[in-house]
Amino acid sequence: MMRCIAIDDEPLALALVKDYISKVPFLELVATCGDPFEAAAVLQANEVDLLFIDIQMPGLTGLQFIQSLTKRPMVILITAYRKFALEGFDLDVVDYLVKPVGLDRFMKACNKAQELFQLRATAGQAAPGAAATRAAGPPAPGATAAPGQAHPDFFFLNVDYSLVKVLFSDIIWIEGSGDYVKVHLHSSPRPLLVRMSTRAMEAELPTDRFVRIHKSYIIAVASITAVRKNSVFIKDMELPVGETYREAIQRLTGRSL
């Protein structure tokens, strides 16, 4: 079960989210809050895994509230405004829902959160064994071959108790989430969860085969099907392009966006 709270200054919107949460079997609603200050008190007194939060609220916006948290749960933003999407994804939110939100779209966001929650739990259980392994001297999370033993087609990632061989050609895209990255593969329906930063992962990848498009996203060039000014597409999936990464996309396409 994931423990969650819902935050919105509109009573009707808050009631709808509460009703939706009651229909999701793996969610436990801890509290509903009319403003971020009430939510802060709830977070101090309870363990919470997931926030459903509006953006435009009096006193403190949802984005400001998220930034203020030192121990941040997973976040799903629910707002009437599309214009804050890039800011939201810069904060590593799980999903960004635009009102009015249907139950099917709400469930999709919850399923993403549950997947990340389970991946983190698995990584946390593996941490003691992984720490002992590192103490004994094997490679760090993104370790590759020793000098003089170049392997241009793959590298090794520390996943659970093992160093897993990953082919560069198998990677579709990589998603940063706090202290972890999720590596999405052609060969597996579930991503690999690796405890390392997006920056560290980027350093392990060949620059001619991967491009950083956002603070939280690295994408395999071969997986890109279309590009817009603010988005990159992998078939029907759209990923945001961060302002500071547009130049890299322009270099890749050879065209101005």
PDB file of C-alpha atoms in Angstrom:
ATOM      1  CA  MET A   1       0.000   0.000   0.000  1.00  0.00           C
ATOM      2  CA  MET A   2       1.101   3.543  -0.773  1.00  0.00           C
ATOM      3  CA  ARG A   3       0.120   6.185   1.761  1.00  0.00           C
ATOM      4  CA  CYS A   4      -0.991   9.400   0.084  1.00  0.00           C
ATOM      5  CA  ILE A   5      -2.451  12.843   0.713  1.00  0.00           C
ATOM      6  CA  ALA A   6      -4.395  15.150  -1.606  1.00  0.00           C
ATOM      7  CA  ILE A   7      -3.945  18.947  -1.596  1.00  0.00           C
ATOM      8  CA  ASP A   8      -6.268  21.382  -3.374  1.00  0.00           C
ATOM      9  CA  ASP A   9      -7.934  24.645  -2.352  1.00  0.00           C
ATOM     10  CA  GLU A  10     -11.038  23.816  -4.417  1.00  0.00           C
ATOM     11  CA  PRO A  11     -13.388  21.608  -2.350  1.00  0.00           C
ATOM     12  CA  LEU A  12     -15.063  20.004  -5.378  1.00  0.00           C
ATOM     13  CA  ALA A  13     -11.717  19.146  -6.987  1.00  0.00           C
ATOM     14  CA  LEU A  14     -10.465  17.750  -3.680  1.00  0.00           C
ATOM     15  CA  ALA A  15     -13.609  15.650  -3.279  1.00  0.00           C
ATOM     16  CA  LEU A  16     -13.131  14.205  -6.784  1.00  0.00           C
ATOM     17  CA  VAL A  17      -9.522  13.223  -6.093  1.00  0.00           C
ATOM     18  CA  LYS A  18     -10.606  11.662  -2.807  1.00  0.00           C
ATOM     19  CA  ASP A  19     -13.227   9.616  -4.663  1.00  0.00           C
ATOM     20  CA  TYR A  20     -10.688   8.513  -7.285  1.00  0.00           C
ATOM     21  CA  ILE A  21      -8.205   7.477  -4.588  1.00  0.00           C
ATOM     22  CA  SER A  22     -10.874   5.316  -2.948  1.00  0.00           C
ATOM     23  CA  LYS A  23     -11.119   3.354  -6.213  1.00  0.00           C
ATOM     24  CA  VAL A  24      -7.391   2.560  -6.385  1.00  0.00           C
ATOM     25  CA  PRO A  25      -6.741  -0.632  -4.381  1.00  0.00           C
ATOM     26  CA  PHE A  26      -3.063   0.082  -3.613  1.00  0.00           C
ATOM     27  CA  LEU A  27      -3.625   3.617  -2.247  1.00  0.00           C
ATOM     28  CA  GLU A  28      -4.322   4.522   1.382  1.00  0.00           C
ATOM     29  CA  LEU A  29      -5.549   8.097   1.877  1.00  0.00           C
ATOM     30  CA  VAL A  30      -3.946   9.647   4.956  1.00  0.00           C
ATOM     31  CA  ALA A  31      -5.546  13.095   4.682  1.00  0.00           C
ATOM     32  CA  THR A  32      -7.060  15.699   2.369  1.00  0.00           C
ATOM     33  CA  CYS A  33      -5.750  19.249   2.765  1.00  0.00           C
ATOM     34  CA  GLY A  34      -7.101  22.601   1.613  1.00  0.00           C
ATOM     35  CA  ASP A  35      -3.702  24.288   1.443  1.00  0.00           C
ATOM     36  CA  PRO A  36       0.031  23.479   1.573  1.00  0.00           C
ATOM     37  CA  PHE A  37       0.409  24.641   5.169  1.00  0.00           C
ATOM     38  CA  GLU A  38      -2.111  22.079   6.363  1.00  0.00           C
ATOM     39  CA  ALA A  39      -0.304  19.481   4.253  1.00  0.00           C
ATOM     40  CA  ALA A  40       3.041  20.373   5.847  1.00  0.00           C
ATOM     41  CA  ALA A  41       1.644  19.533   9.278  1.00  0.00           C
ATOM     42  CA  VAL A  42       0.323  16.198   7.988  1.00  0.00           C
ATOM     43  CA  LEU A  43       3.722  15.341   6.477  1.00  0.00           C
ATOM     44  CA  GLN A  44       5.467  16.109   9.777  1.00  0.00           C
ATOM     45  CA  ALA A  45       3.199  13.709  11.643  1.00  0.00           C
ATOM     46  CA  ASN A  46       2.883  10.886   9.094  1.00  0.00           C
ATOM     47  CA  GLU A  47       4.872   8.778   6.658  1.00  0.00           C
ATOM     48  CA  VAL A  48       3.559   9.655   3.206  1.00  0.00           C
ATOM     49  CA  ASP A  49       4.633   8.049  -0.065  1.00  0.00           C
ATOM     50  CA  LEU A  50       2.672  10.093  -2.609  1.00  0.00           C
ATOM     51  CA  LEU A  51       1.246  13.617  -2.954  1.00  0.00           C
ATOM     52  CA  PHE A  52      -1.584  14.626  -5.249  1.00  0.00           C
ATOM     53  CA  ILE A  53      -1.298  18.407  -5.391  1.00  0.00           C
ATOM     54  CA  ASP A  54      -2.760  21.371  -7.258  1.00  0.00           C
ATOM     55  CA  ILE A  55      -0.422  24.136  -8.465  1.00  0.00           C
ATOM     56  CA  GLN A  56      -2.326  27.426  -8.242  1.00  0.00           C
ATOM     57  CA  MET A  57      -3.217  27.900  -4.578  1.00  0.00           C
ATOM     58  CA  PRO A  58      -3.242  31.070  -2.450  1.00  0.00           C
ATOM     59  CA  GLY A  59      -0.232  31.774  -0.247  1.00  0.00           C
ATOM     60  CA  LEU A  60       2.038  29.048  -1.592  1.00  0.00           C
ATOM     61  CA  THR A  61       1.844  27.341  -4.966  1.00  0.00           C
ATOM     62  CA  GLY A  62       2.113  23.605  -5.325  1.00  0.00           C
ATOM     63  CA  LEU A  63       5.501  23.947  -7.060  1.00  0.00           C
ATOM     64  CA  GLN A  64       6.844  26.159  -4.266  1.00  0.00           C
ATOM     65  CA  PHE A  65       5.603  23.673  -1.688  1.00  0.00           C
ATOM     66  CA  ILE A  66       7.324  20.762  -3.418  1.00  0.00           C
ATOM     67  CA  GLN A  67      10.586  22.724  -3.587  1.00  0.00           C
ATOM     68  CA  SER A  68      10.364  23.474   0.146  1.00  0.00           C
ATOM     69  CA  LEU A  69      10.298  19.798   1.164  1.00  0.00           C
ATOM     70  CA  THR A  70      13.560  18.297   2.383  1.00  0.00           C
ATOM     71  CA  LYS A  71      12.121  14.780   2.422  1.00  0.00           C
ATOM     72  CA  ARG A  72      10.043  14.659  -0.722  1.00  0.00           C
ATOM     73  CA  PRO A  73       7.437  11.947  -1.425  1.00  0.00           C
ATOM     74  CA  MET A  74       6.529  11.078  -4.986  1.00  0.00           C
ATOM     75  CA  VAL A  75       4.352  13.782  -6.531  1.00  0.00           C
ATOM     76  CA  ILE A  76       1.497  13.796  -9.045  1.00  0.00           C
ATOM     77  CA  LEU A  77       0.496  17.320 -10.060  1.00  0.00           C
ATOM     78  CA  ILE A  78      -3.178  17.959 -10.859  1.00  0.00           C
ATOM     79  CA  THR A  79      -3.796  21.404 -12.342  1.00  0.00           C
ATOM     80  CA  ALA A  80      -5.957  23.376 -14.739  1.00  0.00           C
ATOM     81  CA  TYR A  81      -2.864  24.820 -16.441  1.00  0.00           C
ATOM     82  CA  ARG A  82      -0.619  23.165 -19.031  1.00  0.00           C
ATOM     83  CA  LYS A  83       1.987  25.945 -18.897  1.00  0.00           C
ATOM     84  CA  PHE A  84       3.687  24.639 -15.734  1.00  0.00           C
ATOM     85  CA  ALA A  85       4.492  21.196 -17.183  1.00  0.00           C
ATOM     86  CA  LEU A  86       8.217  21.808 -17.743  1.00  0.00           C
ATOM     87  CA  GLU A  87       8.628  23.262 -14.245  1.00  0.00           C
ATOM     88  CA  GLY A  88       6.830  20.244 -12.848  1.00  0.00           C
ATOM     89  CA  PHE A  89       9.021  17.703 -14.633  1.00  0.00           C
ATOM     90  CA  ASP A  90      12.108  19.668 -13.534  1.00  0.00           C
ATOM     91  CA  LEU A  91      11.030  18.705  -9.998  1.00  0.00           C
ATOM     92  CA  ASP A  92      10.947  15.006 -10.964  1.00  0.00           C
ATOM     93  CA  VAL A  93       7.187  14.641 -10.546  1.00  0.00           C
ATOM     94  CA  VAL A  94       5.737  11.241 -11.406  1.00  0.00           C
ATOM     95  CA  ASP A  95       3.026  12.687 -13.646  1.00  0.00           C
ATOM     96  CA  TYR A  96       1.289  15.916 -14.648  1.00  0.00           C
ATOM     97  CA  LEU A  97      -2.499  15.777 -14.953  1.00  0.00           C
ATOM     98  CA  VAL A  98      -4.563  18.564 -16.500  1.00  0.00           C
ATOM     99  CA  LYS A  99      -8.087  19.121 -15.187  1.00  0.00           C
ATOM    100  CA  PRO A 100     -10.657  17.817 -15.844  1.00  0.00           C
ATOM    101  CA  VAL A 101      -9.023  14.466 -15.117  1.00  0.00           C
ATOM    102  CA  GLY A 102     -10.811  11.236 -16.011  1.00  0.00           C
ATOM    103  CA  LEU A 103     -10.507   8.150 -13.832  1.00  0.00           C
ATOM    104  CA  ASP A 104      -8.619   6.281 -16.565  1.00  0.00           C
ATOM    105  CA  ARG A 105      -5.922   8.978 -16.759  1.00  0.00           C
ATOM    106  CA  PHE A 106      -5.766   9.143 -12.955  1.00  0.00           C
ATOM    107  CA  MET A 107      -5.256   5.363 -12.776  1.00  0.00           C
ATOM    108  CA  LYS A 108      -2.460   5.555 -15.344  1.00  0.00           C
ATOM    109  CA  ALA A 109      -0.623   8.098 -13.170  1.00  0.00           C
ATOM    110  CA  CYS A 110      -1.153   5.966 -10.056  1.00  0.00           C
ATOM    111  CA  ASN A 111       0.207   2.896 -11.823  1.00  0.00           C
ATOM    112  CA  LYS A 112       3.364   4.833 -12.729  1.00  0.00           C
ATOM    113  CA  ALA A 113       3.751   5.831  -9.081  1.00  0.00           C
ATOM    114  CA  GLN A 114       3.229   2.248  -7.898  1.00  0.00           C
ATOM    115  CA  GLU A 115       5.846   0.972 -10.341  1.00  0.00           C
ATOM    116  CA  LEU A 116       8.396   3.502  -9.076  1.00  0.00           C
ATOM    117  CA  PHE A 117       7.440   2.735  -5.453  1.00  0.00           C
ATOM    118  CA  GLN A 118       8.036  -0.995  -5.989  1.00  0.00           C
ATOM    119  CA  LEU A 119      11.318  -0.409  -7.800  1.00  0.00           C
ATOM    120  CA  ARG A 120      12.580   1.791  -4.962  1.00  0.00           C
ATOM    121  CA  ALA A 121      11.493  -0.787  -2.390  1.00  0.00           C
ATOM    122  CA  THR A 122      13.395  -3.507  -4.245  1.00  0.00           C
ATOM    123  CA  ALA A 123      16.490  -1.324  -4.461  1.00  0.00           C
ATOM    124  CA  GLY A 124      16.232  -0.481  -0.764  1.00  0.00           C
ATOM    125  CA  GLN A 125      16.075  -4.158   0.211  1.00  0.00           C
ATOM    126  CA  ALA A 126      19.142  -4.839  -1.898  1.00  0.00           C
ATOM    127  CA  ALA A 127      21.129  -1.924  -0.480  1.00  0.00           C
ATOM    128  CA  PRO A 128      22.868  -3.756   2.433  1.00  0.00           C
ATOM    129  CA  GLY A 129      24.152  -6.517   0.174  1.00  0.00           C
ATOM    130  CA  ALA A 130      25.187  -4.004  -2.465  1.00  0.00           C
ATOM    131  CA  ALA A 131      27.060  -1.974   0.130  1.00  0.00           C
ATOM    132  CA  ALA A 132      28.943  -5.053   1.314  1.00  0.00           C
ATOM    133  CA  THR A 133      29.832  -5.900  -2.260  1.00  0.00           C
ATOM    134  CA  ARG A 134      31.210  -2.412  -2.862  1.00  0.00           C
ATOM    135  CA  ALA A 135      33.227  -2.628   0.368  1.00  0.00           C
ATOM    136  CA  ALA A 136      34.862  -5.785  -0.929  1.00  0.00           C
ATOM    137  CA  GLY A 137      36.114  -3.914  -3.968  1.00  0.00           C
ATOM    138  CA  PRO A 138      33.955  -4.567  -7.097  1.00  0.00           C
ATOM    139  CA  PRO A 139      33.109  -1.714  -9.471  1.00  0.00           C
ATOM    140  CA  ALA A 140      30.828   1.216  -8.683  1.00  0.00           C
ATOM    141  CA  PRO A 141      27.225   1.363 -10.029  1.00  0.00           C
ATOM    142  CA  GLY A 142      28.159   2.383 -13.544  1.00  0.00           C
ATOM    143  CA  ALA A 143      31.401   0.468 -13.764  1.00  0.00           C
ATOM    144  CA  THR A 144      32.718  -0.445 -17.201  1.00  0.00           C
ATOM    145  CA  ALA A 145      35.673  -2.507 -18.276  1.00  0.00           C
ATOM    146  CA  ALA A 146      39.157  -1.829 -17.003  1.00  0.00           C
ATOM    147  CA  PRO A 147      41.562   0.299 -19.071  1.00  0.00           C
ATOM    148  CA  GLY A 148      42.700  -1.540 -22.145  1.00  0.00           C
ATOM    149  CA  GLN A 149      39.535  -3.693 -22.218  1.00  0.00           C
ATOM    150  CA  ALA A 150      37.168  -1.426 -24.112  1.00  0.00           C
ATOM    151  CA  HIS A 151      33.699  -2.808 -24.836  1.00  0.00           C
ATOM    152  CA  PRO A 152      31.961  -0.183 -27.001  1.00  0.00           C
ATOM    153  CA  ASP A 153      28.655  -2.050 -27.257  1.00  0.00           C
ATOM    154  CA  PHE A 154      27.764  -2.508 -23.582  1.00  0.00           C
ATOM    155  CA  PHE A 155      28.456  -1.581 -19.973  1.00  0.00           C
ATOM    156  CA  PHE A 156      27.640  -2.972 -16.521  1.00  0.00           C
ATOM    157  CA  LEU A 157      25.150  -1.519 -14.045  1.00  0.00           C
ATOM    158  CA  ASN A 158      24.807  -2.406 -10.373  1.00  0.00           C
ATOM    159  CA  VAL A 159      21.241  -3.710 -10.016  1.00  0.00           C
ATOM    160  CA  ASP A 160      20.169  -5.378  -6.761  1.00  0.00           C
ATOM    161  CA  TYR A 161      22.955  -7.854  -5.926  1.00  0.00           C
ATOM    162  CA  SER A 162      24.425  -8.142  -9.397  1.00  0.00           C
ATOM    163  CA  LEU A 163      26.380  -6.300 -12.048  1.00  0.00           C
ATOM    164  CA  VAL A 164      24.035  -6.502 -15.010  1.00  0.00           C
ATOM    165  CA  LYS A 165      25.357  -6.311 -18.555  1.00  0.00           C
ATOM    166  CA  VAL A 166      23.352  -3.806 -20.596  1.00  0.00           C
ATOM    167  CA  LEU A 167      23.742  -3.380 -24.346  1.00  0.00           C
ATOM    168  CA  PHE A 168      23.686   0.241 -25.455  1.00  0.00           C
ATOM    169  CA  SER A 169      21.481  -0.822 -28.361  1.00  0.00           C
ATOM    170  CA  ASP A 170      18.916  -2.220 -25.877  1.00  0.00           C
ATOM    171  CA  ILE A 171      18.370   1.138 -24.138  1.00  0.00           C
ATOM    172  CA  ILE A 172      15.328   3.162 -25.223  1.00  0.00           C
ATOM    173  CA  TRP A 173      15.529   6.012 -22.737  1.00  0.00           C
ATOM    174  CA  ILE A 174      16.672   6.797 -19.206  1.00  0.00           C
ATOM    175  CA  GLU A 175      14.632   8.613 -16.568  1.00  0.00           C
ATOM    176  CA  GLY A 176      16.114  10.287 -13.512  1.00  0.00           C
ATOM    177  CA  SER A 177      14.189  10.092 -10.257  1.00  0.00           C
ATOM    178  CA  GLY A 178      15.969  11.534  -7.245  1.00  0.00           C
ATOM    179  CA  ASP A 179      18.951   9.333  -6.343  1.00  0.00           C
ATOM    180  CA  TYR A 180      17.987   6.728  -8.933  1.00  0.00           C
ATOM    181  CA  VAL A 181      17.677   6.330 -12.679  1.00  0.00           C
ATOM    182  CA  LYS A 182      15.260   4.047 -14.486  1.00  0.00           C
ATOM    183  CA  VAL A 183      16.743   2.454 -17.594  1.00  0.00           C
ATOM    184  CA  HIS A 184      13.986   1.521 -20.056  1.00  0.00           C
ATOM    185  CA  LEU A 185      14.940  -1.399 -22.315  1.00  0.00           C
ATOM    186  CA  HIS A 186      13.612  -2.995 -25.494  1.00  0.00           C
ATOM    187  CA  SER A 187      14.183  -6.425 -23.959  1.00  0.00           C
ATOM    188  CA  SER A 188      12.226  -5.932 -20.725  1.00  0.00           C
ATOM    189  CA  PRO A 189       8.744  -4.606 -19.862  1.00  0.00           C
ATOM    190  CA  ARG A 190      10.126  -3.307 -16.550  1.00  0.00           C
ATOM    191  CA  PRO A 191      12.961  -0.787 -16.355  1.00  0.00           C
ATOM    192  CA  LEU A 192      16.156  -1.369 -14.426  1.00  0.00           C
ATOM    193  CA  LEU A 193      16.412   0.780 -11.298  1.00  0.00           C
ATOM    194  CA  VAL A 194      19.977   1.923 -10.659  1.00  0.00           C
ATOM    195  CA  ARG A 195      21.159   3.995  -7.709  1.00  0.00           C
ATOM    196  CA  MET A 196      23.115   6.749  -9.461  1.00  0.00           C
ATOM    197  CA  SER A 197      22.486  10.285 -10.685  1.00  0.00           C
ATOM    198  CA  THR A 198      21.404  11.186 -14.194  1.00  0.00           C
ATOM    199  CA  ARG A 199      24.669  13.094 -14.599  1.00  0.00           C
ATOM    200  CA  ALA A 200      26.722  10.027 -13.649  1.00  0.00           C
ATOM    201  CA  MET A 201      24.718   7.861 -16.027  1.00  0.00           C
ATOM    202  CA  GLU A 202      25.210  10.373 -18.836  1.00  0.00           C
ATOM    203  CA  ALA A 203      28.981  10.142 -18.348  1.00  0.00           C
ATOM    204  CA  GLU A 204      28.835   6.367 -18.943  1.00  0.00           C
ATOM    205  CA  LEU A 205      27.044   6.599 -22.288  1.00  0.00           C
ATOM    206  CA  PRO A 206      28.549   7.090 -25.766  1.00  0.00           C
ATOM    207  CA  THR A 207      27.762  10.643 -26.867  1.00  0.00           C
ATOM    208  CA  ASP A 208      27.115   9.628 -30.468  1.00  0.00           C
ATOM    209  CA  ARG A 209      24.283   7.272 -29.418  1.00  0.00           C
ATOM    210  CA  PHE A 210      22.565   9.166 -26.591  1.00  0.00           C
ATOM    211  CA  VAL A 211      21.407  12.741 -26.031  1.00  0.00           C
ATOM    212  CA  ARG A 212      20.397  14.504 -22.811  1.00  0.00           C
ATOM    213  CA  ILE A 213      17.121  16.338 -23.479  1.00  0.00           C
ATOM    214  CA  HIS A 214      16.135  17.346 -19.966  1.00  0.00           C
ATOM    215  CA  LYS A 215      17.368  17.433 -16.382  1.00  0.00           C
ATOM    216  CA  SER A 216      15.636  14.069 -15.897  1.00  0.00           C
ATOM    217  CA  TYR A 217      15.790  12.422 -19.333  1.00  0.00           C
ATOM    218  CA  ILE A 218      18.427  10.873 -21.587  1.00  0.00           C
ATOM    219  CA  ILE A 219      17.235   9.304 -24.808  1.00  0.00           C
ATOM    220  CA  ALA A 220      18.801   6.888 -27.288  1.00  0.00           C
ATOM    221  CA  VAL A 221      19.152   8.690 -30.593  1.00  0.00           C
ATOM    222  CA  ALA A 222      17.950   5.567 -32.414  1.00  0.00           C
ATOM    223  CA  SER A 223      14.683   5.645 -30.439  1.00  0.00           C
ATOM    224  CA  ILE A 224      13.678   9.172 -31.494  1.00  0.00           C
ATOM    225  CA  THR A 225      10.790   9.224 -33.961  1.00  0.00           C
ATOM    226  CA  ALA A 226       9.976  12.956 -34.015  1.00  0.00           C
ATOM    227  CA  VAL A 227      11.141  16.266 -32.527  1.00  0.00           C
ATOM    228  CA  ARG A 228       9.322  19.474 -31.674  1.00  0.00           C
ATOM    229  CA  LYS A 229      10.552  22.669 -30.048  1.00  0.00           C
ATOM    230  CA  ASN A 230       9.657  21.518 -26.534  1.00  0.00           C
ATOM    231  CA  SER A 231       9.288  17.759 -27.030  1.00  0.00           C
ATOM    232  CA  VAL A 232      10.926  14.608 -28.280  1.00  0.00           C
ATOM    233  CA  PHE A 233       8.811  11.625 -29.256  1.00  0.00           C
ATOM    234  CA  ILE A 234       9.418   7.887 -28.949  1.00  0.00           C
ATOM    235  CA  LYS A 235       6.518   6.619 -31.061  1.00  0.00           C
ATOM    236  CA  ASP A 236       3.441   7.846 -29.125  1.00  0.00           C
ATOM    237  CA  MET A 237       5.330   8.809 -25.964  1.00  0.00           C
ATOM    238  CA  GLU A 238       6.225  12.491 -25.561  1.00  0.00           C
ATOM    239  CA  LEU A 239       9.138  13.645 -23.379  1.00  0.00           C
ATOM    240  CA  PRO A 240       9.836  17.311 -22.577  1.00  0.00           C
ATOM    241  CA  VAL A 241      12.945  19.126 -23.805  1.00  0.00           C
ATOM    242  CA  GLY A 242      14.492  21.372 -21.153  1.00  0.00           C
ATOM    243  CA  GLU A 243      15.399  24.925 -22.100  1.00  0.00           C
ATOM    244  CA  THR A 244      19.116  24.352 -21.572  1.00  0.00           C
ATOM    245  CA  TYR A 245      19.113  21.213 -23.752  1.00  0.00           C
ATOM    246  CA  ARG A 246      17.524  22.619 -26.919  1.00  0.00           C
ATOM    247  CA  GLU A 247      20.913  23.348 -28.451  1.00  0.00           C
ATOM    248  CA  ALA A 248      21.826  19.656 -28.206  1.00  0.00           C
ATOM    249  CA  ILE A 249      18.625  18.759 -30.065  1.00  0.00           C
ATOM    250  CA  GLN A 250      19.397  21.353 -32.746  1.00  0.00           C
ATOM    251  CA  ARG A 251      22.871  19.891 -33.209  1.00  0.00           C
ATOM    252  CA  LEU A 252      21.360  16.430 -33.491  1.00  0.00           C
ATOM    253  CA  THR A 253      18.746  17.389 -36.092  1.00  0.00           C
ATOM    254  CA  GLY A 254      20.835  20.032 -37.870  1.00  0.00           C
ATOM    255  CA  ARG A 255      17.782  22.307 -37.827  1.00  0.00           C
ATOM    256  CA  SER A 256      16.489  25.168 -35.696  1.00  0.00           C
ATOM    257  CA  LEU A 257      13.462  24.390 -33.556  1.00  0.00           C
TER     258      LEU A 257
END
